[in-house]
Tab-separated table of C-alpha atoms in Angstrom:
chain	number	residue	atom	x	y	z
I	17	MET	CA	0.000	0.000	0.000
I	18	THR	CA	1.346	3.430	-0.987
I	19	LEU	CA	2.181	5.749	1.870
I	20	GLN	CA	-0.311	8.569	1.370
I	21	LEU	CA	0.485	10.985	4.158
I	22	SER	CA	3.341	12.168	6.381
I	23	ILE	CA	2.305	14.081	9.494
I	24	ILE	CA	5.130	16.123	11.020
I	25	ILE	CA	4.996	17.249	14.655
I	26	PRO	CA	7.765	19.513	16.022
I	27	VAL	CA	7.987	19.055	19.789
I	28	TYR	CA	9.618	21.165	22.464
I	29	ASN	CA	8.609	20.642	26.119
I	30	SER	CA	5.115	19.492	25.201
I	31	GLU	CA	4.558	16.718	27.736
I	32	GLU	CA	1.224	18.237	28.755
I	33	TYR	CA	-0.314	18.115	25.265
I	34	ILE	CA	1.460	15.646	22.991
I	35	ASN	CA	-0.698	12.657	23.979
I	36	THR	CA	-3.889	14.397	22.847
I	37	CYS	CA	-2.321	15.438	19.557
I	38	ILE	CA	-1.068	11.948	18.717
I	39	GLN	CA	-4.271	10.238	19.836
I	40	SER	CA	-6.354	12.518	17.609
I	41	ILE	CA	-4.238	11.400	14.635
I	42	LEU	CA	-4.491	7.723	15.539
I	43	LYS	CA	-8.289	8.097	15.575
I	44	GLN	CA	-8.503	9.127	11.921
I	45	GLY	CA	-9.608	5.694	10.700
I	46	LEU	CA	-6.542	5.304	8.478
I	47	SER	CA	-4.603	2.084	8.011
I	48	PRO	CA	-1.129	2.349	9.595
I	49	LYS	CA	0.253	1.478	6.165
I	50	GLU	CA	-1.323	4.612	4.671
I	51	TYR	CA	0.401	7.219	6.805
I	52	GLU	CA	3.324	7.977	9.092
I	53	ILE	CA	3.716	10.307	12.056
I	54	ILE	CA	7.139	11.940	12.295
I	55	ILE	CA	7.735	13.468	15.725
I	56	VAL	CA	10.792	15.707	15.924
I	57	ASN	CA	11.950	16.303	19.477
I	58	ASP	CA	13.719	19.659	19.363
I	59	GLY	CA	15.851	19.272	22.482
I	60	SER	CA	13.025	19.024	25.023
I	61	THR	CA	14.045	19.157	28.685
I	62	ASP	CA	10.814	17.697	30.107
I	63	SER	CA	9.441	14.167	29.629
I	64	SER	CA	8.474	14.722	25.966
I	65	GLU	CA	11.339	12.540	24.743
I	66	LYS	CA	10.199	9.563	26.849
I	67	LEU	CA	6.604	9.935	25.651
I	68	ILE	CA	7.695	10.120	22.018
I	69	GLU	CA	9.900	7.045	22.349
I	70	LYS	CA	7.028	5.167	23.968
I	71	TYR	CA	4.804	5.833	20.950
I	72	SER	CA	7.498	5.006	18.392
I	73	LYS	CA	8.105	1.619	20.021
I	74	ARG	CA	4.407	0.819	20.146
I	75	PHE	CA	3.437	1.940	16.611
I	76	GLU	CA	5.475	1.024	13.553
I	77	ASN	CA	4.271	4.059	11.610
I	78	ILE	CA	5.480	6.538	14.245
I	79	LYS	CA	9.061	7.791	13.856
I	80	ALA	CA	10.870	9.570	16.677
I	81	LEU	CA	13.681	11.962	15.793
I	82	HIS	CA	15.802	13.768	18.364
I	83	LYS	CA	17.941	16.855	17.814
I	84	GLU	CA	19.436	19.810	19.616
I	85	ASN	CA	17.135	22.733	20.273
I	86	GLU	CA	17.229	24.962	17.186
I	87	GLY	CA	13.618	26.068	16.915
I	88	VAL	CA	10.424	24.945	15.234
I	89	GLY	CA	11.590	25.815	11.706
I	90	SER	CA	14.599	23.557	12.038
I	91	ALA	CA	12.464	20.755	13.506
I	92	ARG	CA	9.973	20.923	10.628
I	93	ASN	CA	12.776	20.899	8.059
I	94	LYS	CA	14.229	17.823	9.768
I	95	GLY	CA	10.871	16.069	9.527
I	96	LEU	CA	10.629	16.918	5.833
I	97	GLU	CA	13.996	15.289	5.169
I	98	VAL	CA	12.688	11.853	6.147
I	99	ALA	CA	9.034	12.165	5.050
I	100	ASN	CA	7.859	9.487	2.587
I	101	GLY	CA	4.157	10.283	2.128
I	102	ASN	CA	2.589	11.662	-1.042
I	103	TYR	CA	1.164	14.516	1.035
I	104	ILE	CA	2.587	16.464	3.964
I	105	TYR	CA	0.693	17.801	6.958
I	106	PHE	CA	2.193	19.836	9.804
I	107	ILE	CA	0.533	20.028	13.205
I	108	ASP	CA	1.770	21.530	16.474
I	109	PRO	CA	1.904	19.291	19.575
I	110	ASP	CA	-0.618	21.351	21.575
I	111	ASP	CA	-3.232	21.144	18.785
I	112	TYR	CA	-5.389	18.274	17.553
I	113	LEU	CA	-7.798	17.161	14.828
I	114	VAL	CA	-11.441	16.246	14.589
I	115	GLY	CA	-11.747	12.467	14.202
I	116	ASN	CA	-12.129	10.557	10.935
I	117	VAL	CA	-11.217	13.354	8.526
I	118	LEU	CA	-7.599	13.046	7.336
I	119	GLY	CA	-8.342	10.235	4.898
I	120	GLN	CA	-11.044	12.350	3.255
I	121	LEU	CA	-8.663	15.295	2.959
I	122	VAL	CA	-6.026	13.183	1.236
I	123	GLU	CA	-8.597	11.684	-1.141
I	124	THR	CA	-9.934	15.140	-2.007
I	125	ALA	CA	-6.433	16.480	-2.702
I	126	LYS	CA	-5.486	13.407	-4.746
I	127	ASN	CA	-8.705	13.225	-6.787
I	128	ASN	CA	-8.376	16.882	-7.766
I	129	ASP	CA	-4.588	16.766	-8.257
I	130	LEU	CA	-4.122	19.705	-5.881
I	131	ASP	CA	-0.784	21.190	-4.894
I	132	ILE	CA	-2.386	22.524	-1.715
I	133	LEU	CA	-5.693	21.779	0.006
I	134	THR	CA	-6.778	24.283	2.637
I	135	PHE	CA	-9.426	23.999	5.345
I	136	GLU	CA	-10.430	25.820	8.505
I	137	SER	CA	-9.391	25.834	12.138
I	138	LYS	CA	-11.222	26.504	15.375
I	139	SER	CA	-9.522	27.992	18.435
I	140	THR	CA	-10.429	26.319	21.695
I	141	LYS	CA	-9.588	26.397	25.390
I	142	SER	CA	-10.340	22.682	25.619
I	143	THR	CA	-7.368	20.321	25.541
I	144	PHE	CA	-9.558	17.658	23.948
I	145	GLU	CA	-12.799	17.581	21.997
I	146	ASP	CA	-14.046	14.061	21.307
I	147	SER	CA	-15.845	14.691	18.035
I	148	THR	CA	-15.960	12.846	14.726
I	149	PHE	CA	-16.246	14.545	11.363
I	150	SER	CA	-19.442	13.392	9.656
I	151	GLU	CA	-20.226	16.134	7.120
I	152	LYS	CA	-20.122	15.668	3.366
I	153	LEU	CA	-17.125	17.498	1.946
I	154	TYR	CA	-17.557	19.945	-0.890
I	155	LEU	CA	-14.698	21.756	-2.567
I	156	ASN	CA	-14.565	25.427	-3.490
I	157	ILE	CA	-13.280	26.471	-6.916
I	158	ILE	CA	-9.717	25.440	-7.809
I	159	LEU	CA	-7.399	28.439	-8.288
I	160	ASN	CA	-3.746	29.143	-8.906
I	161	GLY	CA	-1.771	30.673	-6.068
I	162	LEU	CA	-2.074	34.298	-7.146
I	163	ASP	CA	-5.841	34.078	-7.541
I	164	TYR	CA	-6.237	32.138	-4.308
I	165	ILE	CA	-4.442	34.885	-2.341
I	166	ALA	CA	-6.599	37.500	-4.085
I	167	ASN	CA	-9.806	35.732	-3.054
I	168	HIS	CA	-9.026	34.129	0.308
I	169	LYS	CA	-7.516	35.138	3.612
I	170	VAL	CA	-4.192	33.310	3.767
I	171	LYS	CA	-3.392	32.544	7.387
I	172	ASN	CA	0.182	32.407	8.624
I	173	GLU	CA	0.128	28.982	10.233
I	174	VAL	CA	1.004	25.720	8.452
I	175	TRP	CA	-1.603	23.570	10.150
I	176	TRP	CA	-4.565	24.647	7.997
I	177	TYR	CA	-3.505	22.947	4.766
I	178	LEU	CA	-2.123	19.765	3.157
I	179	ILE	CA	0.753	19.970	0.669
I	180	LYS	CA	1.593	17.614	-2.181
I	181	LYS	CA	5.125	16.441	-1.435
I	182	ASP	CA	6.306	16.428	-5.072
I	183	PHE	CA	5.176	20.036	-5.451
I	184	LEU	CA	6.925	21.049	-2.223
I	185	LEU	CA	10.187	19.415	-3.274
I	186	LYS	CA	10.101	21.144	-6.678
I	187	THR	CA	9.746	24.560	-5.048
I	188	ASN	CA	12.772	23.897	-2.806
I	189	ILE	CA	11.088	26.100	-0.192
I	190	LYS	CA	12.083	25.422	3.405
I	191	PHE	CA	11.341	26.994	6.759
I	192	ILE	CA	13.553	29.845	7.920
I	193	GLU	CA	15.414	28.555	10.963
I	194	GLY	CA	16.019	30.327	14.235
I	195	ARG	CA	13.040	32.699	14.010
I	196	TRP	CA	9.354	32.846	14.851
I	197	MET	CA	6.937	33.814	12.049
I	198	GLU	CA	8.783	31.240	9.923
I	199	ASP	CA	5.523	29.638	8.807
I	200	ALA	CA	4.073	32.983	7.653
I	201	ILE	CA	6.943	33.304	5.181
I	202	PHE	CA	6.914	29.613	4.236
I	203	THR	CA	3.154	29.672	3.630
I	204	ILE	CA	3.042	32.704	1.355
I	205	GLN	CA	6.087	31.592	-0.665
I	206	LEU	CA	4.503	28.175	-1.148
I	207	PHE	CA	1.093	29.518	-2.155
I	208	LEU	CA	2.620	31.842	-4.745
I	209	LYS	CA	4.254	28.834	-6.437
I	210	ALA	CA	1.114	26.674	-6.530
I	211	SER	CA	-0.844	25.978	-9.715
I	212	LYS	CA	-3.841	24.306	-8.070
I	213	ILE	CA	-5.224	25.261	-4.646
I	214	ALA	CA	-8.721	24.692	-3.306
I	215	HIS	CA	-10.466	25.298	-0.004
I	216	LEU	CA	-12.761	23.141	2.113
I	217	PRO	CA	-14.968	25.404	4.291
I	218	PHE	CA	-14.925	23.019	7.280
I	219	LYS	CA	-13.408	23.455	10.762
I	220	ILE	CA	-11.148	20.421	10.914
I	221	HIS	CA	-8.181	21.557	13.007
I	222	ARG	CA	-8.373	22.514	16.679
I	223	HIS	CA	-5.936	25.158	17.874
I	224	TYR	CA	-5.544	25.001	21.644
I	225	LEU	CA	-5.127	28.432	23.232
I	226	SER	CA	-2.247	27.647	25.548
I	227	LYS	CA	-1.180	30.238	28.112
I	228	ASN	CA	2.447	29.307	27.482
I	229	SER	CA	2.510	29.444	23.708
I	230	ALA	CA	5.319	31.132	21.787
I	231	MET	CA	3.074	34.083	20.923
I	232	THR	CA	1.823	34.661	24.485
I	233	ASN	CA	5.086	34.097	26.361
I	234	ARG	CA	5.954	37.351	28.195
I	235	ASN	CA	9.530	36.410	29.067
I	236	SER	CA	11.475	39.585	28.306
I	237	SER	CA	14.099	38.186	25.919
I	238	HIS	CA	11.557	35.979	24.143
I	239	TYR	CA	9.098	38.863	23.848
I	240	ILE	CA	11.710	41.090	22.218
I	241	LYS	CA	12.706	38.257	19.884
I	242	VAL	CA	9.101	37.894	18.702
I	243	ILE	CA	9.071	41.647	18.037
I	244	ASP	CA	12.237	41.356	15.953
I	245	ASP	CA	10.900	38.335	14.083
I	246	ASN	CA	7.778	40.303	13.136
I	247	ARG	CA	10.094	43.033	11.856
I	248	ASN	CA	12.052	40.454	9.874
I	249	ALA	CA	8.872	39.005	8.353
I	250	ALA	CA	7.857	42.486	7.165
I	251	VAL	CA	11.276	42.968	5.565
I	252	VAL	CA	11.203	39.549	3.860
I	253	PHE	CA	7.723	40.327	2.511
I	254	GLU	CA	9.147	43.416	0.784
I	255	SER	CA	11.099	41.266	-1.680
I	256	ILE	CA	8.167	38.856	-2.064
I	257	ILE	CA	5.840	41.745	-2.971
I	258	ASN	CA	8.399	43.232	-5.369
I	259	ASP	CA	8.706	39.896	-7.175
I	260	VAL	CA	4.931	39.610	-7.536
I	261	GLU	CA	4.657	43.210	-8.789
I	262	ASN	CA	7.325	42.496	-11.411
I	263	GLN	CA	5.653	39.301	-12.612
I	264	SER	CA	1.933	39.956	-12.258
I	265	SER	CA	-0.668	42.659	-12.679
I	266	ASN	CA	-3.042	40.990	-10.204
I	267	PHE	CA	-3.840	44.067	-8.125
I	268	ARG	CA	-5.943	42.238	-5.525
I	269	THR	CA	-3.114	39.813	-4.779
I	270	ILE	CA	-0.588	42.624	-4.352
I	271	GLU	CA	-2.997	44.584	-2.160
I	272	ARG	CA	-3.573	41.593	0.097
I	273	LEU	CA	0.154	40.885	0.394
I	274	LYS	CA	0.762	44.500	1.450
I	275	VAL	CA	-1.969	44.242	4.085
I	276	LYS	CA	-0.301	41.109	5.465
I	277	GLN	CA	3.117	42.765	5.422
I	278	GLN	CA	1.787	45.721	7.381
I	279	SER	CA	-0.023	43.410	9.792
I	280	PHE	CA	3.387	42.216	11.002
I	281	VAL	CA	4.328	45.816	11.770
I	282	PHE	CA	0.948	46.577	13.359
I	283	PHE	CA	1.200	43.740	15.880
I	284	MET	CA	4.932	44.357	16.358
I	285	MET	CA	4.263	47.963	17.421
I	286	ILE	CA	1.493	46.932	19.822
I	287	ARG	CA	4.010	44.579	21.440
I	288	MET	CA	6.600	47.348	21.553
I	289	LEU	CA	4.394	49.412	23.844
I	290	LYS	CA	4.541	46.593	26.422
I	291	SER	CA	8.182	45.627	25.876
I	292	LYS	CA	11.404	46.444	27.711
I	293	MET	CA	12.953	47.938	24.594
I	294	LYS	CA	14.585	51.341	24.779
I	295	LEU	CA	12.943	54.203	22.899
I	296	SER	CA	16.107	54.661	20.832
I	297	GLU	CA	15.891	51.006	19.725
I	298	ILE	CA	12.249	51.402	18.769
I	299	LYS	CA	12.971	54.542	16.751
I	300	LYS	CA	15.674	52.738	14.792
I	301	VAL	CA	13.347	49.853	13.907
I	302	ILE	CA	10.577	52.215	12.776
I	303	GLN	CA	13.023	54.306	10.753
I	304	ASP	CA	14.403	51.215	8.999
I	305	LEU	CA	10.883	50.001	8.162
I	306	SER	CA	10.023	53.460	6.827
I	307	ASN	CA	12.371	52.671	3.940
I	308	THR	CA	10.029	49.860	2.871
I	309	SER	CA	6.327	49.678	2.025
I	310	ALA	CA	5.704	48.140	5.455
I	311	TYR	CA	5.414	51.522	7.227
I	312	PRO	CA	3.470	53.765	7.642
I	313	LEU	CA	0.376	51.600	7.863
I	314	ASP	CA	-1.401	53.103	4.880
I	315	LYS	CA	-2.675	49.735	3.579
I	316	PHE	CA	-3.663	48.408	6.996
I	317	PRO	CA	-6.418	47.695	7.848
I	318	GLY	CA	-7.658	45.908	4.769
I	319	LYS	CA	-9.891	43.083	3.661
I	320	ASP	CA	-8.538	40.700	6.307
I	321	TYR	CA	-8.482	43.203	9.185
I	322	GLU	CA	-11.748	45.082	9.108
I	323	GLY	CA	-13.177	47.077	11.974
I	324	LEU	CA	-13.087	50.551	13.489
I	325	GLN	CA	-10.518	49.503	16.102
I	326	TYR	CA	-8.015	48.614	13.383
I	327	VAL	CA	-8.641	51.908	11.567
I	328	ILE	CA	-8.074	53.971	14.711
I	329	LEU	CA	-5.018	52.028	15.874
I	330	ALA	CA	-3.422	52.056	12.421
I	331	LYS	CA	-3.676	55.858	12.267
I	332	PHE	CA	-2.257	56.150	15.772
I	333	LEU	CA	0.665	53.806	15.047
I	334	SER	CA	1.412	55.606	11.782
I	335	ASN	CA	1.918	58.871	13.669
I	336	GLN	CA	5.476	58.432	14.940
I	337	HIS	CA	5.416	61.448	17.260
I	338	MET	CA	2.219	60.271	18.960
I	339	PHE	CA	3.469	56.672	19.176
I	340	TYR	CA	6.775	57.680	20.792
I	341	MET	CA	5.023	60.004	23.239
I	342	THR	CA	2.578	57.238	24.203
I	343	PHE	CA	5.481	54.837	24.698
I	344	ARG	CA	7.161	57.293	27.096
I	345	LEU	CA	3.964	57.743	29.099
I	346	LEU	CA	2.566	54.199	29.234
I	347	ASN	CA	5.501	51.856	28.938
I	348	PRO	CA	6.707	52.181	32.552
I	349	PHE	CA	3.260	51.033	33.756
I	350	ILE	CA	2.368	48.270	31.289
I	351	ARG	CA	5.728	46.671	30.499
């Protein structure tokens, strides 16, 4: 039987959640010969390694890889190196899937010869939701990458889509290592290369809202790193947008890419107000971004960030004098 699917799970200190994630995959109704689970232990210091080894010894289709801690991008790239399935799916260890759905996703992608199949996610505060997918799948129109971006909100995370492995290998796109926001860059680069993408409007993935996630961690050094990685994502998007502008006249795609680029800056500046950065450091970052299309926030909000609150905050953040003055006044109290 052909191996249809490789599921890659990067793990770092996830002893509290990894069981639920793995169990949700094992409950997909797939034959063990149809898929493999590749768990990459990225230098965990808790009992994650023991749990992973326990699963790999019990199930022949579960592979356990262990490496030094180098970040989630490095762990995902390591998983890709050994993946053998026709399709690739990434999931984080604190998330899980609705039961009995993965096989249908693979069949849908295969029957329509898709490079990428997207679906929807639901955020939850529950560490487990014992539900089985029973709806009849229907596929939205198949589009190339440029048109898909023009017509759909492209999320940053990698756990809301399947990828055809052959397509992924041909693109030679890999995750940036050593930074957060690596999947935002990986995702958009991948979508722009795709010839056939389609969307299933069903909430299949469950994203657990952990208090200790990378995006909510308030450790000072980590918090500042996330700020810098948002800055880096905005800078990387500058070259991506320039390439699209040089190769395409698809205005809606370019507009949406610029909104996403400025979203990195928007959320970066909100974090800055609560950070332990010096004002001089903040001014330098803003000045550097002013040399790109990422700042001021004249394209944000947009189609994917609608609402009066975004309009008001974008105007405030685009006024450097007001932003710096607010930082001086509020930062000592909210940092």
